[in-house]
Tab-separated table of C-alpha atoms in Angstrom:
chain	number	residue	atom	x	y	z
A	30	MET	CA	106.218	93.401	124.279
A	31	LYS	CA	104.744	92.207	121.473
A	32	LYS	CA	102.539	94.482	118.893
A	33	HIS	CA	98.985	93.055	118.376
A	34	ILE	CA	96.287	93.809	115.924
A	35	LYS	CA	92.928	92.960	117.308
A	36	SER	CA	89.761	92.641	115.044
A	37	ALA	CA	89.558	91.725	111.392
A	38	ILE	CA	88.743	95.453	110.778
A	39	ALA	CA	92.086	96.515	112.114
A	40	LEU	CA	93.533	94.103	110.360
A	41	PHE	CA	92.229	94.518	107.201
A	42	SER	CA	93.543	98.220	106.918
A	43	ALA	CA	97.053	97.600	108.421
A	44	LEU	CA	97.730	94.131	106.234
A	45	ALA	CA	95.132	92.994	104.190
A	46	MET	CA	94.970	96.043	101.883
A	47	LEU	CA	98.045	97.325	101.867
A	48	SER	CA	99.115	100.273	99.945
A	49	CYS	CA	102.519	101.940	99.345
A	50	GLY	CA	103.460	105.240	101.182
A	51	ALA	CA	106.427	106.923	102.091
A	52	LEU	CA	109.406	104.670	103.005
A	53	SER	CA	109.835	106.603	106.352
A	54	ALA	CA	106.277	106.014	107.409
A	55	SER	CA	106.753	103.129	109.829
A	56	ALA	CA	110.644	103.093	109.731
A	57	GLY	CA	111.774	103.382	113.605
A	58	ASN	CA	114.781	105.184	113.586
A	59	LEU	CA	115.906	104.527	109.899
A	60	THR	CA	115.806	107.154	107.389
A	61	GLU	CA	114.584	106.473	104.435
A	62	GLU	CA	117.515	106.359	102.511
A	63	GLN	CA	118.700	104.107	105.178
A	64	LEU	CA	115.690	101.490	104.426
A	65	ILE	CA	116.657	102.128	100.617
A	66	ASP	CA	120.232	101.304	101.389
A	67	LYS	CA	119.224	98.108	103.166
A	68	TYR	CA	116.539	96.784	100.951
A	69	GLY	CA	116.918	98.336	97.969
A	70	TYR	CA	113.095	99.121	97.713
A	71	ARG	CA	111.267	102.087	96.900
A	72	CYS	CA	107.670	103.075	96.679
A	73	GLU	CA	105.679	105.619	95.360
A	74	ILE	CA	102.010	106.593	94.839
A	75	SER	CA	99.949	107.750	92.209
A	76	PHE	CA	96.249	107.548	92.423
A	77	GLN	CA	94.564	107.019	88.890
A	78	PRO	CA	90.684	107.513	89.096
A	79	GLY	CA	88.536	105.132	87.646
A	80	LEU	CA	91.208	102.475	86.835
A	81	VAL	CA	89.619	99.867	88.794
A	82	SER	CA	86.127	98.847	87.728
A	83	GLY	CA	84.226	99.381	90.824
A	84	ALA	CA	86.614	101.453	92.608
A	85	ASP	CA	87.053	105.107	92.369
A	86	TRP	CA	90.987	104.849	92.610
A	87	ALA	CA	93.967	102.590	92.336
A	88	ALA	CA	97.533	102.469	93.953
A	89	ILE	CA	100.395	102.197	91.310
A	90	GLU	CA	103.251	101.482	92.712
A	91	ARG	CA	106.899	102.180	91.024
A	92	LYS	CA	109.787	100.242	92.626
A	93	ASP	CA	112.763	98.516	92.409
A	94	ALA	CA	113.730	95.016	92.427
A	95	GLY	CA	112.601	94.419	96.170
A	96	ALA	CA	114.930	93.386	98.685
A	97	ASN	CA	118.656	93.707	97.663
A	98	ILE	CA	119.945	90.303	96.613
A	99	SER	CA	123.433	89.612	95.688
A	100	GLU	CA	124.587	89.074	92.123
A	101	THR	CA	123.973	85.257	90.392
A	102	ILE	CA	126.746	83.394	89.571
A	103	ALA	CA	125.336	79.985	88.340
A	104	SER	CA	121.922	78.534	87.947
A	105	GLY	CA	121.102	75.293	88.002
A	106	VAL	CA	117.822	72.993	88.805
A	107	LYS	CA	118.103	70.119	91.541
A	108	ASN	CA	115.094	67.801	93.116
A	109	GLY	CA	112.732	69.623	90.432
A	110	LEU	CA	113.419	73.221	91.904
A	111	CYS	CA	115.245	75.640	89.532
A	112	TYR	CA	117.506	77.700	91.707
A	113	ASP	CA	120.441	80.886	91.223
A	114	GLU	CA	123.764	80.567	93.245
A	115	LEU	CA	124.381	83.982	94.538
A	116	ALA	CA	127.696	85.860	94.550
A	117	ASP	CA	127.415	86.260	98.689
A	118	GLY	CA	127.190	82.606	99.235
A	119	SER	CA	123.675	81.691	99.255
A	120	VAL	CA	121.183	80.232	97.399
A	121	SER	CA	117.686	81.585	95.337
A	122	ILE	CA	114.819	79.473	94.397
A	123	THR	CA	113.334	81.001	91.074
A	124	GLY	CA	110.482	78.285	90.356
A	125	VAL	CA	109.819	74.626	89.520
A	126	ASP	CA	111.382	72.539	86.469
A	127	PHE	CA	108.188	71.086	85.470
A	128	ASP	CA	110.265	68.522	83.379
A	129	THR	CA	111.353	66.751	86.198
A	130	PHE	CA	108.900	67.726	88.904
A	131	SER	CA	106.120	65.658	89.349
A	132	ALA	CA	102.828	67.045	88.202
A	133	ASP	CA	100.855	65.098	90.898
A	134	ALA	CA	102.991	66.101	93.780
A	135	THR	CA	100.745	67.302	96.982
A	136	VAL	CA	103.563	68.419	98.712
A	137	LEU	CA	106.459	71.103	97.711
A	138	THR	CA	109.420	70.829	100.098
A	139	ILE	CA	112.387	73.732	99.661
A	140	PRO	CA	115.281	72.826	101.089
A	141	GLU	CA	117.823	74.246	103.726
A	142	GLU	CA	120.580	73.899	101.274
A	143	ILE	CA	121.444	73.504	97.759
A	144	ASN	CA	125.268	72.282	97.059
A	145	GLY	CA	126.062	73.065	100.206
A	146	LYS	CA	124.977	76.498	100.381
A	147	PRO	CA	122.473	77.821	102.677
A	148	VAL	CA	118.682	78.457	100.847
A	149	LYS	CA	118.029	82.118	102.083
A	150	VAL	CA	115.658	84.105	99.109
A	151	ILE	CA	112.771	82.826	97.404
A	152	GLY	CA	113.075	84.982	94.106
A	153	SER	CA	109.661	86.881	92.507
A	154	HIS	CA	107.241	85.430	90.973
A	155	ALA	CA	108.653	81.489	91.818
A	156	PHE	CA	105.749	80.077	92.748
A	157	GLN	CA	102.983	81.968	91.592
A	158	ARG	CA	99.921	80.748	90.026
A	159	LEU	CA	101.410	77.230	90.205
A	160	TYR	CA	98.119	75.670	91.005
A	161	GLN	CA	97.686	75.921	86.937
A	162	ALA	CA	100.654	73.179	86.589
A	163	LEU	CA	100.609	71.258	89.843
A	164	PRO	CA	96.270	71.187	90.703
A	165	GLU	CA	96.971	68.405	93.449
A	166	LEU	CA	99.412	70.540	95.670
A	167	ARG	CA	98.602	71.289	98.931
A	168	GLU	CA	101.093	72.033	101.083
A	169	ILE	CA	104.219	74.135	100.753
A	170	ALA	CA	107.241	73.583	103.274
A	171	LEU	CA	109.948	76.267	103.745
A	172	PRO	CA	113.179	76.070	105.603
A	173	ASP	CA	113.867	78.309	108.410
A	174	SER	CA	117.118	79.269	106.532
A	175	ILE	CA	114.807	81.384	104.463
A	176	GLU	CA	115.091	85.537	104.640
A	177	ILE	CA	113.497	86.969	101.580
A	178	ILE	CA	110.402	86.192	100.079
A	179	SER	CA	110.372	88.582	97.505
A	180	ASP	CA	107.374	89.990	95.231
A	181	PHE	CA	104.799	87.785	94.081
A	182	ALA	CA	106.637	84.767	95.620
A	183	PHE	CA	103.437	83.095	96.251
A	184	SER	CA	101.026	84.868	94.999
A	185	ASN	CA	97.887	82.734	93.838
A	186	VAL	CA	100.090	79.880	94.430
A	187	PHE	CA	96.952	77.423	95.420
A	188	CYS	CA	94.455	78.863	93.812
A	189	ASN	CA	93.214	81.930	92.153
A	190	PHE	CA	90.756	85.147	93.822
A	191	HIS	CA	87.445	83.574	92.247
A	192	THR	CA	88.301	80.011	93.641
A	193	SER	CA	89.386	81.174	97.072
A	194	ILE	CA	86.316	83.787	97.720
A	195	SER	CA	84.071	80.388	97.242
A	196	MET	CA	85.601	78.173	99.200
A	197	THR	CA	84.507	76.792	102.336
A	198	ASP	CA	86.503	76.744	105.471
A	199	THR	CA	86.706	72.785	105.432
A	200	GLU	CA	88.438	73.492	101.829
A	201	LYS	CA	90.514	76.091	102.941
A	202	SER	CA	92.316	73.777	105.362
A	203	ALA	CA	93.563	71.391	103.355
A	204	TYR	CA	96.249	74.191	102.131
A	205	ARG	CA	99.128	74.761	104.118
A	206	ILE	CA	102.762	77.164	103.883
A	207	ASN	CA	104.440	78.204	107.080
A	208	LEU	CA	106.265	81.308	107.504
A	209	PRO	CA	110.016	80.658	108.282
A	210	LYS	CA	111.207	81.690	111.675
A	211	ASN	CA	114.104	83.805	110.129
A	212	VAL	CA	112.408	85.696	107.255
A	213	VAL	CA	113.507	89.337	107.060
A	214	PHE	CA	111.850	90.502	104.243
A	215	ILE	CA	107.969	89.832	102.703
A	216	GLY	CA	108.095	91.497	99.337
A	217	TYR	CA	105.181	93.047	97.230
A	218	MET	CA	101.971	90.691	96.932
A	219	ALA	CA	104.310	87.818	98.251
A	220	PHE	CA	100.972	86.110	99.638
A	221	ALA	CA	98.190	87.402	97.915
A	222	GLU	CA	94.820	85.717	97.717
A	223	ASN	CA	96.286	82.509	99.582
A	224	THR	CA	96.965	83.734	103.013
A	225	PHE	CA	94.391	81.106	104.524
A	226	ALA	CA	97.371	78.683	103.804
A	227	ILE	CA	99.290	80.401	106.447
A	228	ALA	CA	97.168	80.420	109.072
A	229	ASN	CA	96.281	76.511	108.798
A	230	THR	CA	100.087	76.220	110.097
A	231	GLN	CA	99.731	78.326	113.061
A	232	GLN	CA	99.238	77.022	116.802
A	233	GLN	CA	96.925	79.490	118.156
A	234	LYS	CA	93.207	78.882	116.467
A	235	ASN	CA	92.139	82.598	114.930
A	236	VAL	CA	95.711	83.980	115.555
A	237	ILE	CA	98.354	84.782	112.931
A	238	THR	CA	101.875	85.001	114.311
A	239	LEU	CA	104.379	86.720	112.413
A	240	PRO	CA	108.211	86.160	113.142
A	241	GLU	CA	110.099	87.995	115.442
A	242	SER	CA	112.942	87.911	112.680
A	243	LEU	CA	110.338	90.521	110.254
A	244	GLU	CA	111.652	93.414	109.338
A	245	TYR	CA	110.059	94.477	106.671
A	246	ILE	CA	106.179	93.778	105.547
A	247	SER	CA	105.768	94.766	101.813
A	248	SER	CA	102.178	96.458	100.687
A	249	TYR	CA	99.559	94.018	99.548
A	250	ALA	CA	101.736	91.111	100.738
A	251	PHE	CA	98.691	89.484	102.457
A	252	SER	CA	96.077	91.268	100.135
A	253	GLY	CA	92.617	89.645	99.754
A	254	GLU	CA	92.781	87.413	102.899
A	255	ILE	CA	93.636	88.654	106.043
A	256	GLY	CA	90.822	90.098	107.610
A	257	THR	CA	88.443	89.264	104.813
A	258	ARG	CA	88.652	85.712	104.035
A	259	VAL	CA	90.331	83.808	106.928
A	260	GLU	CA	87.378	82.926	108.421
A	261	GLY	CA	87.712	83.816	112.180
A	262	LEU	CA	90.460	86.058	112.736
A	263	ILE	CA	90.664	87.900	115.539
A	264	GLU	CA	94.485	88.891	116.211
A	265	VAL	CA	97.864	89.207	114.598
A	266	LYS	CA	100.550	89.437	116.696
A	267	MET	CA	103.173	91.554	115.048
A	268	PRO	CA	106.922	91.269	115.847
A	269	ASN	CA	108.960	93.699	117.779
A	270	SER	CA	111.616	93.637	115.075
A	271	LEU	CA	109.345	94.908	112.165
A	272	VAL	CA	111.135	98.231	110.974
A	273	PHE	CA	108.655	99.219	108.100
A	274	MET	CA	105.446	98.304	106.879
A	275	SER	CA	104.209	99.623	103.832
A	276	ASP	CA	100.812	101.686	104.218
């Protein structure tokens, strides 16, 4: 039976403001060591009173590089996208080559293959704050070959925090980014501030369905949005595949 989170308040607690606790917190039958071995990810919390203005504490996360990603053996640029070829035979998209990618583009499409190799990874910070260079961008299309979405991959991709909180529902409805159906790992702050673009691609209004392949959701993956700025959201459907959600 699919796990559901009903109501914006519950969802806000479970996803929107994810903080990072012990890896075994929601790990099913996996031990902390097994999780680290599988995903190469460690989290440790320290609380720093007064570190953030207007708050009496802040969570500071010390972690490894995220999901275990194979060694880079070659790098290149194709159709305006920067990429790494990995030793395991897959490809990681690492960003946009602004010398060759159109600054007026409204859609960015990630290919399923590059040089005959499957694109399985979106690298850390790959498209963070992309709106600064591509102000007309409204849609990102991700192939189902993607398995890993790394830390900060799409953080503030369409706009910053201050813009997103002032946007109307009509303005937000123009932005779209899909969750690949085979994604396994979503990293730290991967979609921070712009999760409303995910909601716009869902088939059911006011419901976000996470892919059945998903096993790991890192802290703050959807921070600032779900439950607070996805207007009318009433339910998130959690996959049975999920073995760890940072809490």
